[in-house]
Structures are given as structure tokens and as C-alpha cells.
mmCIF file of C-alpha atoms in Angstrom:
data_model
loop_
_atom_site.group_PDB
_atom_site.id
_atom_site.type_symbol
_atom_site.label_atom_id
_atom_site.label_comp_id
_atom_site.label_asym_id
_atom_site.label_seq_id
_atom_site.Cartn_x
_atom_site.Cartn_y
_atom_site.Cartn_z
ATOM 1 C CA UNK A 27 8.201 1.742 -16.609
ATOM 2 C CA UNK A 28 9.864 -1.505 -15.451
ATOM 3 C CA UNK A 29 11.053 -2.233 -18.991
ATOM 4 C CA UNK A 30 13.449 0.733 -18.763
ATOM 5 C CA UNK A 31 14.347 0.345 -15.054
ATOM 6 C CA UNK A 32 17.998 -0.690 -15.323
ATOM 7 C CA UNK A 33 18.597 -0.409 -11.572
ATOM 8 C CA UNK A 34 15.922 -2.965 -10.649
ATOM 9 C CA UNK A 35 16.814 -5.263 -13.521
ATOM 10 C CA UNK A 36 20.487 -5.026 -12.522
ATOM 11 C CA UNK A 37 19.539 -6.424 -9.110
ATOM 12 C CA UNK A 38 17.833 -9.352 -10.816
ATOM 13 C CA UNK A 39 14.267 -8.230 -10.160
ATOM 14 C CA UNK A 40 11.444 -9.599 -12.286
ATOM 15 C CA UNK A 41 8.021 -8.005 -12.684
ATOM 16 C CA UNK A 42 5.611 -10.929 -12.346
ATOM 17 C CA UNK A 43 2.350 -9.044 -12.644
ATOM 18 C CA UNK A 44 0.856 -5.606 -12.535
ATOM 19 C CA UNK A 45 -2.718 -4.435 -12.261
ATOM 20 C CA UNK A 46 -4.692 -1.326 -11.451
ATOM 21 C CA UNK A 47 -2.840 -0.087 -8.351
ATOM 22 C CA UNK A 48 -0.987 -3.354 -7.735
ATOM 23 C CA UNK A 49 2.222 -5.143 -8.654
ATOM 24 C CA UNK A 50 4.169 -8.310 -7.823
ATOM 25 C CA UNK A 51 7.972 -8.298 -8.147
ATOM 26 C CA UNK A 52 10.452 -11.121 -7.435
ATOM 27 C CA UNK A 53 14.162 -11.070 -6.572
ATOM 28 C CA UNK A 54 16.639 -13.772 -5.532
ATOM 29 C CA UNK A 55 19.134 -12.750 -2.839
ATOM 30 C CA UNK A 56 22.652 -13.098 -4.272
ATOM 31 C CA UNK A 57 26.050 -13.250 -2.557
ATOM 32 C CA UNK A 58 26.645 -9.607 -3.538
ATOM 33 C CA UNK A 59 23.581 -8.614 -1.454
ATOM 34 C CA UNK A 60 24.856 -10.095 1.836
ATOM 35 C CA UNK A 61 25.951 -7.748 4.628
ATOM 36 C CA UNK A 62 28.481 -8.255 7.441
ATOM 37 C CA UNK A 63 25.936 -10.205 9.508
ATOM 38 C CA UNK A 64 25.490 -12.814 6.787
ATOM 39 C CA UNK A 65 21.985 -11.645 5.909
ATOM 40 C CA UNK A 66 20.547 -9.636 3.031
ATOM 41 C CA UNK A 67 21.388 -5.951 3.290
ATOM 42 C CA UNK A 68 18.230 -4.006 4.096
ATOM 43 C CA UNK A 69 18.862 -1.642 1.206
ATOM 44 C CA UNK A 70 18.249 -4.451 -1.281
ATOM 45 C CA UNK A 71 15.015 -5.451 0.455
ATOM 46 C CA UNK A 72 13.951 -1.797 0.463
ATOM 47 C CA UNK A 73 14.808 -1.552 -3.245
ATOM 48 C CA UNK A 74 12.631 -4.593 -3.998
ATOM 49 C CA UNK A 75 9.679 -3.106 -2.098
ATOM 50 C CA UNK A 76 10.263 0.301 -3.695
ATOM 51 C CA UNK A 77 10.226 -1.231 -7.173
ATOM 52 C CA UNK A 78 6.900 -2.972 -6.513
ATOM 53 C CA UNK A 79 5.556 0.326 -5.142
ATOM 54 C CA UNK A 80 6.769 2.184 -8.257
ATOM 55 C CA UNK A 81 5.127 -0.329 -10.589
ATOM 56 C CA UNK A 82 1.844 -0.174 -8.660
ATOM 57 C CA UNK A 83 1.619 3.613 -8.428
ATOM 58 C CA UNK A 84 2.568 4.054 -12.091
ATOM 59 C CA UNK A 85 -0.065 1.527 -13.228
ATOM 60 C CA UNK A 86 -2.620 4.324 -13.598
ATOM 61 C CA UNK A 87 -0.695 6.071 -16.372
ATOM 62 C CA UNK A 88 0.520 9.499 -15.239
ATOM 63 C CA UNK A 89 4.188 9.706 -14.229
ATOM 64 C CA UNK A 90 4.249 9.115 -10.475
ATOM 65 C CA UNK A 91 7.200 9.289 -8.079
ATOM 66 C CA UNK A 92 7.833 8.507 -4.428
ATOM 67 C CA UNK A 93 7.154 11.367 -2.032
ATOM 68 C CA UNK A 94 8.339 9.245 0.891
ATOM 69 C CA UNK A 95 8.529 5.708 2.190
ATOM 70 C CA UNK A 96 9.351 3.707 5.272
ATOM 71 C CA UNK A 97 9.974 0.043 5.980
ATOM 72 C CA UNK A 98 9.792 -2.321 8.948
ATOM 73 C CA UNK A 99 12.043 -5.386 8.718
ATOM 74 C CA UNK A 100 10.460 -8.383 10.440
ATOM 75 C CA UNK A 101 12.800 -11.288 9.569
ATOM 76 C CA UNK A 102 16.164 -11.747 7.847
ATOM 77 C CA UNK A 103 16.683 -12.975 4.318
ATOM 78 C CA UNK A 104 19.705 -15.034 3.307
ATOM 79 C CA UNK A 105 21.643 -15.851 0.172
ATOM 80 C CA UNK A 106 19.535 -17.896 -2.218
ATOM 81 C CA UNK A 107 16.220 -16.777 -0.735
ATOM 82 C CA UNK A 108 13.588 -15.894 -3.322
ATOM 83 C CA UNK A 109 11.694 -12.809 -2.188
ATOM 84 C CA UNK A 110 8.453 -11.463 -3.592
ATOM 85 C CA UNK A 111 7.093 -7.979 -3.031
ATOM 86 C CA UNK A 112 3.345 -7.548 -3.352
ATOM 87 C CA UNK A 113 2.195 -3.926 -3.638
ATOM 88 C CA UNK A 114 -1.353 -2.677 -3.349
ATOM 89 C CA UNK A 115 -2.926 0.728 -3.419
ATOM 90 C CA UNK A 116 -4.578 1.814 -0.177
ATOM 91 C CA UNK A 117 -5.905 5.185 -1.358
ATOM 92 C CA UNK A 118 -5.429 7.972 -3.891
ATOM 93 C CA UNK A 119 -6.399 11.575 -3.281
ATOM 94 C CA UNK A 120 -5.679 14.429 -5.651
ATOM 95 C CA UNK A 121 -2.169 13.852 -6.992
ATOM 96 C CA UNK A 122 -1.140 11.728 -3.975
ATOM 97 C CA UNK A 123 -1.445 8.072 -3.049
ATOM 98 C CA UNK A 124 -0.575 5.593 -0.312
ATOM 99 C CA UNK A 125 0.616 2.067 -1.111
ATOM 100 C CA UNK A 126 1.473 -0.900 1.109
ATOM 101 C CA UNK A 127 4.026 -3.508 0.085
ATOM 102 C CA UNK A 128 4.608 -6.850 1.805
ATOM 103 C CA UNK A 129 7.914 -8.608 1.153
ATOM 104 C CA UNK A 130 7.687 -12.389 1.535
ATOM 105 C CA UNK A 131 10.056 -15.349 1.573
ATOM 106 C CA UNK A 132 7.568 -18.083 0.766
ATOM 107 C CA UNK A 133 4.791 -17.353 3.249
ATOM 108 C CA UNK A 134 7.069 -15.665 5.821
ATOM 109 C CA UNK A 135 6.844 -11.889 6.031
ATOM 110 C CA UNK A 136 10.309 -10.325 5.696
ATOM 111 C CA UNK A 137 9.291 -6.656 5.635
ATOM 112 C CA UNK A 138 6.350 -4.267 5.491
ATOM 113 C CA UNK A 139 6.774 -1.084 3.442
ATOM 114 C CA UNK A 140 4.523 1.954 3.078
ATOM 115 C CA UNK A 141 5.054 4.330 0.190
ATOM 116 C CA UNK A 142 3.569 7.736 -0.449
ATOM 117 C CA UNK A 143 3.303 8.724 -4.100
ATOM 118 C CA UNK A 144 2.891 11.953 -6.005
ATOM 119 C CA UNK A 145 1.844 12.405 -9.627
ATOM 120 C CA UNK A 146 4.211 14.883 -11.239
ATOM 121 C CA UNK A 147 3.155 17.405 -13.844
ATOM 122 C CA UNK A 148 4.576 16.942 -17.301
ATOM 123 C CA UNK A 149 6.810 19.689 -18.700
ATOM 124 C CA UNK A 150 3.922 20.684 -20.991
ATOM 125 C CA UNK A 151 1.545 20.999 -18.018
ATOM 126 C CA UNK A 152 4.129 22.979 -16.041
ATOM 127 C CA UNK A 153 4.686 25.363 -18.958
ATOM 128 C CA UNK A 154 0.940 25.927 -19.279
ATOM 129 C CA UNK A 155 0.580 26.504 -15.542
ATOM 130 C CA UNK A 156 3.389 29.083 -15.559
ATOM 131 C CA UNK A 157 1.980 30.981 -18.537
ATOM 132 C CA UNK A 158 0.140 34.122 -17.585
ATOM 133 C CA UNK A 159 1.698 34.294 -14.121
ATOM 134 C CA UNK A 160 4.557 36.506 -15.231
ATOM 135 C CA UNK A 161 7.241 33.909 -14.568
ATOM 136 C CA UNK A 162 8.937 31.151 -16.442
ATOM 137 C CA UNK A 163 8.105 27.574 -15.507
ATOM 138 C CA UNK A 164 10.756 25.747 -13.490
#
């Protein structure tokens, strides 16, 4: 999935490792990521955490998307800072999952992110599910 993720790659993110329900992604804060306060815009930090979350929840194989996410910012990041986002699966149930991501600058916690995932049905599965119900699949 990361190999075709132009958005994350365009922000300079690098996938360092991925495992069963886990991922580690790195990004260096650039001048273009700095907000009016002179710190990294929270949207870029969120994007880093979201990318690690996406890599972790898609590590199982089926196409999985975010159903929701939230983030708590605990410290600022500045231009030149190298941030790493470490994602780990907390639980999976049915087609859903919960993942926690910690964003670090060295050993300092910058943000804590929680993502909720949902496995989506393929078009083939959706077509099969709609067959026999008297309606076309959407």
C-alpha cells in the first residue's frame, strides 16, 4: 500500500518497517510544514500518524480504511526534527480494529493517535452480497 501512497511520499515519509498489525514510519519536518507559531502544523503530524496506522491495519491483507481517528498533541515539533510514528494493533473484531500510534522526536512523545479501522468489501464481494436481494449492489 505504501508503495503507491503518493500523498505520504510527497511529504517525505519513509516506511521503515511493517509487521503483523504494526508499522514504523519516519518523516523530517520541513520549512513547508511550519505554521504561524513556528512549529510543525498539526495536520502534518496527524498525517504521519495516519500513515503508520494505515500501514499497520493493512498489514493483514484485506483492504482496510479508517473509520475514525483522534490525536492528542503533547509537545511541538520544529523544522528539521525527525519524527517517527510507531503503530500497533490493540484489537480486531469482525471487520473492525483499533490501533494506537505514538509519534516521537527521539525519545520525546510528540503525539498519541488512536485509529479505528474497517475492512471494506471488495466489489466482487459486494456484488455477491447484493445478488438475490432484488437490488443492485452499490
